[in-house]
PDB file of C-alpha atoms in Angstrom:
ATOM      1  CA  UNK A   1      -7.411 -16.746  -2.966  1.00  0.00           C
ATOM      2  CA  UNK A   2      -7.209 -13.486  -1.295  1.00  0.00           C
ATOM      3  CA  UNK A   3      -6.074 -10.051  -2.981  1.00  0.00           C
ATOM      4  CA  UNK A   4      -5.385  -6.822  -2.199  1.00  0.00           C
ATOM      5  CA  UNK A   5      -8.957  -4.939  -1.470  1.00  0.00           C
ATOM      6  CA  UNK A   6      -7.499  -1.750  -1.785  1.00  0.00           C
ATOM      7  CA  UNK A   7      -6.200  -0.158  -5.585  1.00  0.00           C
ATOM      8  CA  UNK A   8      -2.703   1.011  -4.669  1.00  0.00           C
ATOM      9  CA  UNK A   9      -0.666   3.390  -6.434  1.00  0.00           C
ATOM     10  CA  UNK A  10       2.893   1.562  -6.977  1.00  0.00           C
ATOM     11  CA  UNK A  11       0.791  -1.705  -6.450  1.00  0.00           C
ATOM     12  CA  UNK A  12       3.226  -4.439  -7.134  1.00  0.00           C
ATOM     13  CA  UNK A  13       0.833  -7.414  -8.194  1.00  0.00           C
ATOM     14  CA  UNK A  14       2.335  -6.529 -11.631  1.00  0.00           C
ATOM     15  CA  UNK A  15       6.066  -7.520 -10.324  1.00  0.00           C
ATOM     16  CA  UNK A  16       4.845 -10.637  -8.222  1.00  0.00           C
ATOM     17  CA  UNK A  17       6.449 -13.106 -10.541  1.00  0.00           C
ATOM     18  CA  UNK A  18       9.474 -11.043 -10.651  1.00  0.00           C
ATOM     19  CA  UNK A  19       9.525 -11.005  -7.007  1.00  0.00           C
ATOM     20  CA  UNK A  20       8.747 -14.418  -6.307  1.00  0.00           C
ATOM     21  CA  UNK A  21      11.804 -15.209  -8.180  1.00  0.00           C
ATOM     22  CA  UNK A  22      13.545 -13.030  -5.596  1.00  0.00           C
ATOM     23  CA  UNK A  23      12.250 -14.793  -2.384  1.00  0.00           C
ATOM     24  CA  UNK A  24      15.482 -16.710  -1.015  1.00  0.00           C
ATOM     25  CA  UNK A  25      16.205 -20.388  -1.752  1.00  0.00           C
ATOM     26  CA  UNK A  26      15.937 -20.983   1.755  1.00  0.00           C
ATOM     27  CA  UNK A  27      12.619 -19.685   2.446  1.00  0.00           C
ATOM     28  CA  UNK A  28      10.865 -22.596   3.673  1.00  0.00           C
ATOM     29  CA  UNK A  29      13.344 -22.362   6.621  1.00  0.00           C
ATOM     30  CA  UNK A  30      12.527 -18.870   7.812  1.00  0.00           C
ATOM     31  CA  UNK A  31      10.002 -18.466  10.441  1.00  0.00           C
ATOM     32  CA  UNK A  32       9.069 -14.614  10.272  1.00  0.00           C
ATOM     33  CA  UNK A  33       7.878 -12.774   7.438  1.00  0.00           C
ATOM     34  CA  UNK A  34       7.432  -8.583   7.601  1.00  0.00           C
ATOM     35  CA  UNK A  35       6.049  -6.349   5.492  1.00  0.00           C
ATOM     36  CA  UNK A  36       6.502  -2.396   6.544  1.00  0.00           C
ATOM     37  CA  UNK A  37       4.486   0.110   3.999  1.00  0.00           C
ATOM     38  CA  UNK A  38       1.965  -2.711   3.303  1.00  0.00           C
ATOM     39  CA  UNK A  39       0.190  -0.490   1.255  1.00  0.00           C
ATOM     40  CA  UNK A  40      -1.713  -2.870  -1.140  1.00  0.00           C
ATOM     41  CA  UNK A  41      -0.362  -5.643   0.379  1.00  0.00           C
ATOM     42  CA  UNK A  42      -0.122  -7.864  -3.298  1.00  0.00           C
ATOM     43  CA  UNK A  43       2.920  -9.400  -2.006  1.00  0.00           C
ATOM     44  CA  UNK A  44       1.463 -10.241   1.618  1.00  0.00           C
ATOM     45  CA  UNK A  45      -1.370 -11.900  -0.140  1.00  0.00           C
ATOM     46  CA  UNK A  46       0.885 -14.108  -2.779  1.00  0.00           C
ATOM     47  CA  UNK A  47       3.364 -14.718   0.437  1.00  0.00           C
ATOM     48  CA  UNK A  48       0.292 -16.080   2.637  1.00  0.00           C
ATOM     49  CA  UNK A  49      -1.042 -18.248  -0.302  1.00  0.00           C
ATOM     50  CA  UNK A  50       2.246 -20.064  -1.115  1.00  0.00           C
ATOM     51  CA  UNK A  51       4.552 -19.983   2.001  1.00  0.00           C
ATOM     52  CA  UNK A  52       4.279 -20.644   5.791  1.00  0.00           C
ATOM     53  CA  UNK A  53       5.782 -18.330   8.443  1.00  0.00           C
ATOM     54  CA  UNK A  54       5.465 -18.613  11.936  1.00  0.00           C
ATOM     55  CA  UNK A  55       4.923 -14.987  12.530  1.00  0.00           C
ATOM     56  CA  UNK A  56       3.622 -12.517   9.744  1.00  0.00           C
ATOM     57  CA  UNK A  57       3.859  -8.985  10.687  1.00  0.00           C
ATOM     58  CA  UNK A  58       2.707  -5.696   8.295  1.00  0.00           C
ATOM     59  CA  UNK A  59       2.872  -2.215   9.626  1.00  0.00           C
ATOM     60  CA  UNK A  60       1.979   1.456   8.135  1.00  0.00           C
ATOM     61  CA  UNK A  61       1.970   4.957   9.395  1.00  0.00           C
ATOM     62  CA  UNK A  62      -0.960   5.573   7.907  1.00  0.00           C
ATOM     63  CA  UNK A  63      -3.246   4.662  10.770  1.00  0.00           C
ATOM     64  CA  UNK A  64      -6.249   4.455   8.025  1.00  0.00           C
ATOM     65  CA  UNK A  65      -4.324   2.216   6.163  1.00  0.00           C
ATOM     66  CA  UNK A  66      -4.238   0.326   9.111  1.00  0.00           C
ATOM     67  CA  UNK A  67      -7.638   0.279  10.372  1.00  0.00           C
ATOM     68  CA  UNK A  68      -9.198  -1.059   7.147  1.00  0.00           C
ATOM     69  CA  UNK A  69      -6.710  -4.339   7.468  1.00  0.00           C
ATOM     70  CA  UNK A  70      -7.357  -4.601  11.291  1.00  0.00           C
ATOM     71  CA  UNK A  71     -11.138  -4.258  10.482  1.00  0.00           C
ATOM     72  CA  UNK A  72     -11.552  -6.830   7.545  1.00  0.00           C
ATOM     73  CA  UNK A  73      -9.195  -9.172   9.503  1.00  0.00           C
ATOM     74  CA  UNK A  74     -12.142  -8.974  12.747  1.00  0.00           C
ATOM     75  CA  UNK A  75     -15.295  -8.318  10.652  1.00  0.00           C
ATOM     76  CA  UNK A  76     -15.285  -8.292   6.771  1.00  0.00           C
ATOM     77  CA  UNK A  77     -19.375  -9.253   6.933  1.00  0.00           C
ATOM     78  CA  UNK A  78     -19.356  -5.756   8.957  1.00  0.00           C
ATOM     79  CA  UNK A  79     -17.450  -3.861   6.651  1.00  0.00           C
ATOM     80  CA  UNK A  80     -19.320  -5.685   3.461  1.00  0.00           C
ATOM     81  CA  UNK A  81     -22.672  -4.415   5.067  1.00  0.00           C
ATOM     82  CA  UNK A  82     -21.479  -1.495   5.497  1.00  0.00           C
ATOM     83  CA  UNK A  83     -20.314  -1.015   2.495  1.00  0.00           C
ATOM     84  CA  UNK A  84     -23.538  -2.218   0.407  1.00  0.00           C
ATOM     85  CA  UNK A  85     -25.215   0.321   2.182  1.00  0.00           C
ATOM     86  CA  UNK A  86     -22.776   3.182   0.523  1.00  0.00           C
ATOM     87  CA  UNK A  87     -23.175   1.201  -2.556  1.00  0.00           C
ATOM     88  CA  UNK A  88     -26.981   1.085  -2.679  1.00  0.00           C
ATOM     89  CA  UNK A  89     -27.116   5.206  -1.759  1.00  0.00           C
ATOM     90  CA  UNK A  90     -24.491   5.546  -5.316  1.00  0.00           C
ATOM     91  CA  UNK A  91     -27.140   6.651  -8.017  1.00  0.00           C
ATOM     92  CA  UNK A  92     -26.383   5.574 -12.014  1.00  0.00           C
ATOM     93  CA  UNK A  93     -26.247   8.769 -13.589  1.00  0.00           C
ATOM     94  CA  UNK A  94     -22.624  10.269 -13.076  1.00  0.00           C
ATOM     95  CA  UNK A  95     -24.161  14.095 -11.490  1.00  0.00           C
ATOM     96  CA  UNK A  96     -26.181  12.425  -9.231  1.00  0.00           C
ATOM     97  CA  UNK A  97     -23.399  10.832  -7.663  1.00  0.00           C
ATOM     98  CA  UNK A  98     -21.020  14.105  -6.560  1.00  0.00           C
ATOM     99  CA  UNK A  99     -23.460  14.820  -4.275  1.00  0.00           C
ATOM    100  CA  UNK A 100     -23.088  11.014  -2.866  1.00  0.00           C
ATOM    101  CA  UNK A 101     -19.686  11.023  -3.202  1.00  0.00           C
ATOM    102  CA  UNK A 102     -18.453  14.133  -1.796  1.00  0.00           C
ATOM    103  CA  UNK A 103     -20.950  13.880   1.416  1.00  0.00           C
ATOM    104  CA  UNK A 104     -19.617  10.570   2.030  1.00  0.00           C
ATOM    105  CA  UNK A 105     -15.317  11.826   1.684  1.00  0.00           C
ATOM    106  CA  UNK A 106     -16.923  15.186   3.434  1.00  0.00           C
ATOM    107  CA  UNK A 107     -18.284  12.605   6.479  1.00  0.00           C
ATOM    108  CA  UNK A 108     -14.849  10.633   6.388  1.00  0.00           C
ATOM    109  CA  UNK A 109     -12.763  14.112   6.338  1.00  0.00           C
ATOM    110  CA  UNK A 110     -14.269  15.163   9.775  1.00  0.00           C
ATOM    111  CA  UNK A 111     -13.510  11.793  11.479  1.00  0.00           C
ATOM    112  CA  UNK A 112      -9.567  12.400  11.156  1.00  0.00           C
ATOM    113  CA  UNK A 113      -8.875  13.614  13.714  1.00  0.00           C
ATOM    114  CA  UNK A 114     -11.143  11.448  16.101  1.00  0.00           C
ATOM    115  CA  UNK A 115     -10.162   8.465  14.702  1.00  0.00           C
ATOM    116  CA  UNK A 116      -8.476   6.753  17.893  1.00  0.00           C
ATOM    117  CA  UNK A 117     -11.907   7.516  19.491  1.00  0.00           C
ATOM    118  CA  UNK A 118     -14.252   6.092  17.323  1.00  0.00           C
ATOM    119  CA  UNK A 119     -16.328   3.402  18.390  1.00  0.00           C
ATOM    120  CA  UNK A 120     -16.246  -0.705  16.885  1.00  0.00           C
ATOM    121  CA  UNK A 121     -19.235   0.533  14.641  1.00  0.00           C
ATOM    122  CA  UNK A 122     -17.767   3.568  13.694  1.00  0.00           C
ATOM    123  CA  UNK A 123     -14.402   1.849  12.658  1.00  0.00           C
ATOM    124  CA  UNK A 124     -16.321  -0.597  10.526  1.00  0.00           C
ATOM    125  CA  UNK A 125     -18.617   1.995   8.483  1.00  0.00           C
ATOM    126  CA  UNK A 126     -15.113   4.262   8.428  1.00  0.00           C
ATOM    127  CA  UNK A 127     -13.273   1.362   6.769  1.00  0.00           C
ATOM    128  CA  UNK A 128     -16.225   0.844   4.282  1.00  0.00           C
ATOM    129  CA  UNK A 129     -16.078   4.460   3.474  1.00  0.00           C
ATOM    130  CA  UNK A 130     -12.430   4.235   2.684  1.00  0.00           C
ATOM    131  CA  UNK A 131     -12.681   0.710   0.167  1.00  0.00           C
ATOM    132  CA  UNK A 132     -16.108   3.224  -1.258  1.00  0.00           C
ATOM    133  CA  UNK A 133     -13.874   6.396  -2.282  1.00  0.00           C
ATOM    134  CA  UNK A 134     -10.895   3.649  -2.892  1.00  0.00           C
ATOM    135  CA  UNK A 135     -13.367   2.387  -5.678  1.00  0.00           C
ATOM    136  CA  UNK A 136     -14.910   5.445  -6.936  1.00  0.00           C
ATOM    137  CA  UNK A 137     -12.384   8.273  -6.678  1.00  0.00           C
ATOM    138  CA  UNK A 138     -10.782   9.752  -9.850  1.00  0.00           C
ATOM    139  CA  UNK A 139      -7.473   6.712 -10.689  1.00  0.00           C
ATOM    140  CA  UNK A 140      -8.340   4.462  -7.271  1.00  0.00           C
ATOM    141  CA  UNK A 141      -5.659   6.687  -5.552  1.00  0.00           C
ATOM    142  CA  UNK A 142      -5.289   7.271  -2.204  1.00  0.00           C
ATOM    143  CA  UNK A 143      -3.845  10.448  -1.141  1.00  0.00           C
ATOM    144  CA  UNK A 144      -4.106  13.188   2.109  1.00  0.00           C
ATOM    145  CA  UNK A 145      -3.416  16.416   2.383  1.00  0.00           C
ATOM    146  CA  UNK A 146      -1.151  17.674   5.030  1.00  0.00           C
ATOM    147  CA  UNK A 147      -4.282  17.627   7.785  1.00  0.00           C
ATOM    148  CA  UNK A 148      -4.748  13.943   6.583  1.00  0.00           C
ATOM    149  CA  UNK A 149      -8.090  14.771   4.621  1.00  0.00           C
ATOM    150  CA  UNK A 150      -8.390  12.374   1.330  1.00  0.00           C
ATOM    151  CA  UNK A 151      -8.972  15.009  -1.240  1.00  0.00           C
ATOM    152  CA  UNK A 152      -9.150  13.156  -4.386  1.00  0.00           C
ATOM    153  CA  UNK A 153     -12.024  14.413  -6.521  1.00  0.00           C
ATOM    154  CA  UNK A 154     -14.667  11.594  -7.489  1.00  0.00           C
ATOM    155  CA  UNK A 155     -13.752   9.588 -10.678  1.00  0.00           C
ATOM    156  CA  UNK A 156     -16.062   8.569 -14.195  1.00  0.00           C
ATOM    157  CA  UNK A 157     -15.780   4.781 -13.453  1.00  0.00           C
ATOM    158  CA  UNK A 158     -19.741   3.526 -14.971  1.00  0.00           C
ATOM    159  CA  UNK A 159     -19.350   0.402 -12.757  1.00  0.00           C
ATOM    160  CA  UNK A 160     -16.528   0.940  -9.917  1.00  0.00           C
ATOM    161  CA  UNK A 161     -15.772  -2.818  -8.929  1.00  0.00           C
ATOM    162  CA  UNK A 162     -16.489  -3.063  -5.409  1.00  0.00           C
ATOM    163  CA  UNK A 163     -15.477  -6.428  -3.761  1.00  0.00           C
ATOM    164  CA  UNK A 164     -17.951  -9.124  -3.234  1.00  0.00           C
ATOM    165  CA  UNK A 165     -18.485 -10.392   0.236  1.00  0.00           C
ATOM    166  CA  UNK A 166     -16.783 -13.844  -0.568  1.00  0.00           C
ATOM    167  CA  UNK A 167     -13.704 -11.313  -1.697  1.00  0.00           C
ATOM    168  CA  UNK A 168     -13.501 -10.044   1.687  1.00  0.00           C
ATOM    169  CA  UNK A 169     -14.015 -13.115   3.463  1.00  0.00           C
ATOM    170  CA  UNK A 170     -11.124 -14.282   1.738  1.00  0.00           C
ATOM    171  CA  UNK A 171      -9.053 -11.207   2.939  1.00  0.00           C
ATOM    172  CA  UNK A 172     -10.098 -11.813   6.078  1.00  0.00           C
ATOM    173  CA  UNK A 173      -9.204 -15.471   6.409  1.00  0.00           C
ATOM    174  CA  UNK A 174      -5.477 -14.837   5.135  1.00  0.00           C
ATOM    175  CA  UNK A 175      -5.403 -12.526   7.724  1.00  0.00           C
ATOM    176  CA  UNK A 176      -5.734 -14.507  10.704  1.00  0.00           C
ATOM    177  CA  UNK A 177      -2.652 -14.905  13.182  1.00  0.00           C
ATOM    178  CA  UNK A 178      -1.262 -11.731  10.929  1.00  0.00           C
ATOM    179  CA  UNK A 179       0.151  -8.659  13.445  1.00  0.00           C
ATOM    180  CA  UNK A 180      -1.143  -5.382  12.262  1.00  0.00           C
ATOM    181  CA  UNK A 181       0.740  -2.263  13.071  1.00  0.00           C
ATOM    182  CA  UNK A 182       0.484   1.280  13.007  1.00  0.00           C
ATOM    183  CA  UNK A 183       4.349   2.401  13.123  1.00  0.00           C
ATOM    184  CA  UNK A 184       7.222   3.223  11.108  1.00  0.00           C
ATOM    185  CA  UNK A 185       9.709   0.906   9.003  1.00  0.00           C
ATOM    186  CA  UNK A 186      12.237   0.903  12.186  1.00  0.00           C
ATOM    187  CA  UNK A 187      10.059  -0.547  14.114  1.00  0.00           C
ATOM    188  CA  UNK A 188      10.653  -3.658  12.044  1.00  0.00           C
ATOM    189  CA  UNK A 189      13.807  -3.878  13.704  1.00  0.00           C
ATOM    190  CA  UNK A 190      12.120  -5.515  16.990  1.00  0.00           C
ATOM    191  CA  UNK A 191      10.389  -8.022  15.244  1.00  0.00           C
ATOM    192  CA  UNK A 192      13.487  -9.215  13.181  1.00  0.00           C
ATOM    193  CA  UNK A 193      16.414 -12.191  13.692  1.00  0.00           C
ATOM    194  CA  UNK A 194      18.480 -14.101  11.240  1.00  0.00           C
ATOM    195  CA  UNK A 195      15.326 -16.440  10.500  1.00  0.00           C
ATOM    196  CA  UNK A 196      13.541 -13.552   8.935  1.00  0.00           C
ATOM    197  CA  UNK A 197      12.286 -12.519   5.501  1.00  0.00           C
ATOM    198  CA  UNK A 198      11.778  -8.246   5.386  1.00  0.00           C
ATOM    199  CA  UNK A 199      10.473  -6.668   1.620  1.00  0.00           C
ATOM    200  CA  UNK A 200      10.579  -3.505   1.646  1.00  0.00           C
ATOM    201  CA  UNK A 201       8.125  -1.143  -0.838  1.00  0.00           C
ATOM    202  CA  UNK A 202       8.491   2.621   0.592  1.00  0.00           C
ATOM    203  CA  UNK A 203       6.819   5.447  -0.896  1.00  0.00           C
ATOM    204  CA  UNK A 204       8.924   5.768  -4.780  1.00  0.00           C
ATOM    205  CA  UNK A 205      11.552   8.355  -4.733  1.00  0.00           C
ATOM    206  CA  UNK A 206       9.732  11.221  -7.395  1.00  0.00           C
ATOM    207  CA  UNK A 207      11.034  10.668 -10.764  1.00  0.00           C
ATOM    208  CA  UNK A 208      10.927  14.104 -11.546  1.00  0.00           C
ATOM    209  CA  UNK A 209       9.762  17.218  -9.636  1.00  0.00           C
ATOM    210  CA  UNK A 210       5.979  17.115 -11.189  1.00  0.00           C
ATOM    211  CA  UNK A 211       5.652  13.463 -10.499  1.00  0.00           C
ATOM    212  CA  UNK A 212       5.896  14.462  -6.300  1.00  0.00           C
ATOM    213  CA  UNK A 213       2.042  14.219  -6.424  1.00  0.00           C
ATOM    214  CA  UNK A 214       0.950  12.252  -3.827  1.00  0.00           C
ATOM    215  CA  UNK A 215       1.242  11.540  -0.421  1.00  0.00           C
ATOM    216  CA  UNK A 216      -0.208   8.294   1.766  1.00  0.00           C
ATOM    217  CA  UNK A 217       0.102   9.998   5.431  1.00  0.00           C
ATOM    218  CA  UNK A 218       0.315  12.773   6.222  1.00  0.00           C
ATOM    219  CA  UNK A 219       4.070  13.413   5.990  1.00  0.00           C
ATOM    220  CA  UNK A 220       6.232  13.368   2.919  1.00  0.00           C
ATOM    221  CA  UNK A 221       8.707  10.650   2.513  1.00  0.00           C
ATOM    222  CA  UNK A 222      11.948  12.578   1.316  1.00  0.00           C
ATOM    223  CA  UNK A 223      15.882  11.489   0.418  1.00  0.00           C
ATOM    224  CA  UNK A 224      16.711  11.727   4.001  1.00  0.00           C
ATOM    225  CA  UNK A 225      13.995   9.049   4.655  1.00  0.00           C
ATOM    226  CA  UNK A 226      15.496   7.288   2.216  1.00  0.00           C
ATOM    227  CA  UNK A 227      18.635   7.218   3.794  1.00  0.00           C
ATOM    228  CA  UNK A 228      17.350   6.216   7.035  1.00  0.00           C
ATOM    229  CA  UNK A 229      15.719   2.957   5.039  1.00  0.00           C
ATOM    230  CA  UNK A 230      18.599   2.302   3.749  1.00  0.00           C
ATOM    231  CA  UNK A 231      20.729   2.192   7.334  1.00  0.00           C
ATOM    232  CA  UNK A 232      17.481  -0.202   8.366  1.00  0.00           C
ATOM    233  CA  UNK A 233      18.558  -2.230   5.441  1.00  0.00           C
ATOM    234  CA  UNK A 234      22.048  -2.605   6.609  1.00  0.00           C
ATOM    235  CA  UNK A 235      21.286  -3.220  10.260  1.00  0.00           C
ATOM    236  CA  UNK A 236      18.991  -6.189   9.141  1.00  0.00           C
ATOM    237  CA  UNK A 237      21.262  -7.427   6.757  1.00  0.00           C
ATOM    238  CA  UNK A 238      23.519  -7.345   9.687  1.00  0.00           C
ATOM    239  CA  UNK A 239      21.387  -9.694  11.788  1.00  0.00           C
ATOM    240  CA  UNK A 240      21.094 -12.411   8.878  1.00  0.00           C
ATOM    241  CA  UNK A 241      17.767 -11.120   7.623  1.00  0.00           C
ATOM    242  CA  UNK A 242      17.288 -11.837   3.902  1.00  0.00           C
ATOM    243  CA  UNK A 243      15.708  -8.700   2.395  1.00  0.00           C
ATOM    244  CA  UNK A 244      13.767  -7.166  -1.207  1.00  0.00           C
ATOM    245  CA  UNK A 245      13.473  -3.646  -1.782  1.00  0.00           C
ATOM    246  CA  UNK A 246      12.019  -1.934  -4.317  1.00  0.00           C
ATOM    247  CA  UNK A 247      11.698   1.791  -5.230  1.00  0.00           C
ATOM    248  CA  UNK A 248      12.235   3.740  -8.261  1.00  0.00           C
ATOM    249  CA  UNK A 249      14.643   4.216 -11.111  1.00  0.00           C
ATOM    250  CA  UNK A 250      16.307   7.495 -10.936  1.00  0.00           C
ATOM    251  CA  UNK A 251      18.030   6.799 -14.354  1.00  0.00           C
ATOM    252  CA  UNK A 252      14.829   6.985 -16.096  1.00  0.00           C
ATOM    253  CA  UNK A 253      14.888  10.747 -16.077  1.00  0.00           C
ATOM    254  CA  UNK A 254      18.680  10.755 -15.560  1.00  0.00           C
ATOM    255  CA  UNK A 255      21.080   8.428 -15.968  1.00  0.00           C
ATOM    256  CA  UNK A 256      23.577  10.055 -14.038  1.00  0.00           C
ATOM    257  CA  UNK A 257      21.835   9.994 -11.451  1.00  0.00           C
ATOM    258  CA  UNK A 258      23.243   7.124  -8.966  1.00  0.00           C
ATOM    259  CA  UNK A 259      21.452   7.856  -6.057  1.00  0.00           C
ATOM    260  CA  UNK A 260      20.144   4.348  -4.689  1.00  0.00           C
ATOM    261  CA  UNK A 261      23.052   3.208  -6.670  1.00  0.00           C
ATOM    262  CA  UNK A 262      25.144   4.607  -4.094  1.00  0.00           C
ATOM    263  CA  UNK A 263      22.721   4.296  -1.044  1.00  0.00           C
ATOM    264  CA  UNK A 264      22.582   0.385  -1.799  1.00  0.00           C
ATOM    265  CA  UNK A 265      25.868  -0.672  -2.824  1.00  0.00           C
ATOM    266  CA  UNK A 266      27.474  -3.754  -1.723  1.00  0.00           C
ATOM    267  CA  UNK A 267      23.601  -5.131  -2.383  1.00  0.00           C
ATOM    268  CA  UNK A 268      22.659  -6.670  -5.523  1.00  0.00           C
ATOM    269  CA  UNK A 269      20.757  -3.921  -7.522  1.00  0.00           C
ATOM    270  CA  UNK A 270      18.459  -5.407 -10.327  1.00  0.00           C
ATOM    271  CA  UNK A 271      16.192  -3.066 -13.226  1.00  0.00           C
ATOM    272  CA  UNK A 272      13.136  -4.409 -13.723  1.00  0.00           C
ATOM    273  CA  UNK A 273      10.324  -3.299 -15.931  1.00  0.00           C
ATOM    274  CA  UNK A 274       7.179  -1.982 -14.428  1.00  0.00           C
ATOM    275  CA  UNK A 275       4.339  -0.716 -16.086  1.00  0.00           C
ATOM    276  CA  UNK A 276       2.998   3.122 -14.624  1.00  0.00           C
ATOM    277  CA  UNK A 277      -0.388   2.391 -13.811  1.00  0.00           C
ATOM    278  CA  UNK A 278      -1.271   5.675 -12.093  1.00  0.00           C
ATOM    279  CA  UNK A 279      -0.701   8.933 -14.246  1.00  0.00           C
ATOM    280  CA  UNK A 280      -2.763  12.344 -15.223  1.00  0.00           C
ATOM    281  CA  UNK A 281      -2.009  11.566 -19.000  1.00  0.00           C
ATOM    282  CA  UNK A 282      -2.792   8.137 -20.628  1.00  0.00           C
ATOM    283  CA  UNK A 283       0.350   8.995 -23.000  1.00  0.00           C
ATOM    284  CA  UNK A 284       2.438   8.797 -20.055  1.00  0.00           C
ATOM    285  CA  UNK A 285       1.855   5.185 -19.149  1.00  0.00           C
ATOM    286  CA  UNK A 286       3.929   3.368 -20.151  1.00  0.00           C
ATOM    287  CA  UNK A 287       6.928   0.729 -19.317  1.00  0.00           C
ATOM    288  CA  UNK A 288       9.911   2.261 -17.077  1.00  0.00           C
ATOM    289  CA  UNK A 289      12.878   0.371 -15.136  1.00  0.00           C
ATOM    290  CA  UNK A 290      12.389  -0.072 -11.670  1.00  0.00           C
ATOM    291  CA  UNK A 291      14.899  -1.366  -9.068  1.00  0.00           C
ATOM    292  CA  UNK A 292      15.149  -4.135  -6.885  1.00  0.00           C
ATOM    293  CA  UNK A 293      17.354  -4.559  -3.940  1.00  0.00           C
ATOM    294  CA  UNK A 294      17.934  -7.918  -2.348  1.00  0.00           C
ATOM    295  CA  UNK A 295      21.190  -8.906   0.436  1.00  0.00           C
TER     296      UNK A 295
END
């Protein structure tokens, strides 16, 4: 069974029996499935391994998001080569590996902006790079500055857990007859009709102003973004789609905050809980509500 290749902060494999329970009755009847801010892509994988759509399509912005699920879905013996040969150059003891580590996110940083110019080769050993600092960054995050360099610093994992070849293989089976875009959520609209199944998993509105800490592109996703999503949402819902949403809880850090209360009402709004994976402090993780959004 295929799985995400890529650790994801807000991953939602966590939620996926929460969510499953969200998929509508009628789902067997529905011939489109779509996926915008695939990030991760845990619910993709668990939708392609239990349900049949006639059309499956997953978009990003982040055009290195992107690449690595176009690449794995046309070569994922390519990328695996490729990246057993980053693998192989990773030496045991922790300082010998900055050196490693920072030449190879130092190599990817100066490929960003030539990246719609890189060869088939290049693309390959570019999307191994990306599942390498994935894997051995500090926390698995993935996060660019505003010039859409990954600048995570490189982590203390002894043995980072780099997927097999049969892993990838997998991957890249589930991903055949899947349409792989680089765009933004509206663009969902063209691909949508009243037989059509849309979750939803933007970048989390910040809980709190320290918490703003990462970003997946190279633009911010802020309230008016939000708001746009949430007019997406109600043109969909207009069409018949049946829709999921997730995002954050406001009213963990104030619960007078109604924010996506308001944004979403009219929509069934459900508080989930969800455990923070991805935080500076291990104190800090723990269980907080999260909200789902369904039509």
């Amino acid at each position: 069974m295929a799985r995400p290749f890529l650790k994801w902060a807000g991953g939602k494999r966590q939620l996926l029996p929460i969510l499953e329970e969200k998929l509508p009755s009628g789902i067997p009847e529905l011939t489109t499935y779509i996926e915008p801010f695939i990030g991760g892509g845990a619910l993709l994988f668990h939708i392609l391994e239990n349900h049949s759509f006639e059309e499956v399509h997953i978009s990003d912005l982040n055009p290195e998001l992107t690449l690595c699920y176009r690449m794995i879905q046309s070569d994922a013996s390519g990328v695996f080569n490729s990246l057993q040969s980053l693998i192989e150059s990773y030496p045991k003891e922790h300082e010998d590996r900055k050196e490693v580590f920072y030449g190879i996110r130092r190599d990817w940083n100066t490929q960003v902006s030539n990246l719609h110019s890189l060869d088939i080769n290049q693309k390959t050993l570019r999307a191994a790079q990306t599942l390498f600092l994935n894997k051995t960054c500090f926390n698995g995050l993935f996060r660019l500055n505003k010039k859409g360099e990954f600048n995570v610093p490189i982590g203390g994992y002894v043995n980072p857990s780099f997927q097999t070849m049969e892993e990838l293989q997998e991957v890249q089976e589930a991903l055949q007859g899947v349409s792989i875009h680089t765009a933004s959520f509206e663009k969902c609209l063209e691909w949508a009709n009243d037989s059509t199944l849309v979750y939803f998993d933007p970048p989390y509105r910040p809980l709190s102003e320290t918490s703003h800490f990462v970003s997946y592109s190279k633009g911010d996703f802020d309230d008016d973004d939000q708001r746009a999503l949430a007019a997406v949402f109600r043109e969909l819902d207009g069409i018949g789609a049946r829709l999921i949403l997730s995002n954050s809880d406001p009213k963990n850090s104030n619960p007078d905050d109604d924010f996506f209360d308001d944004l979403y009402s009219g929509f069934n709004i459900e508080r989930v809980m969800a455990r923070r994976a991805i935080n500076s402090s291990p104190m800090k993780r723990g269980e907080i509500t999260e909200i789902i959004v369904t039509n």
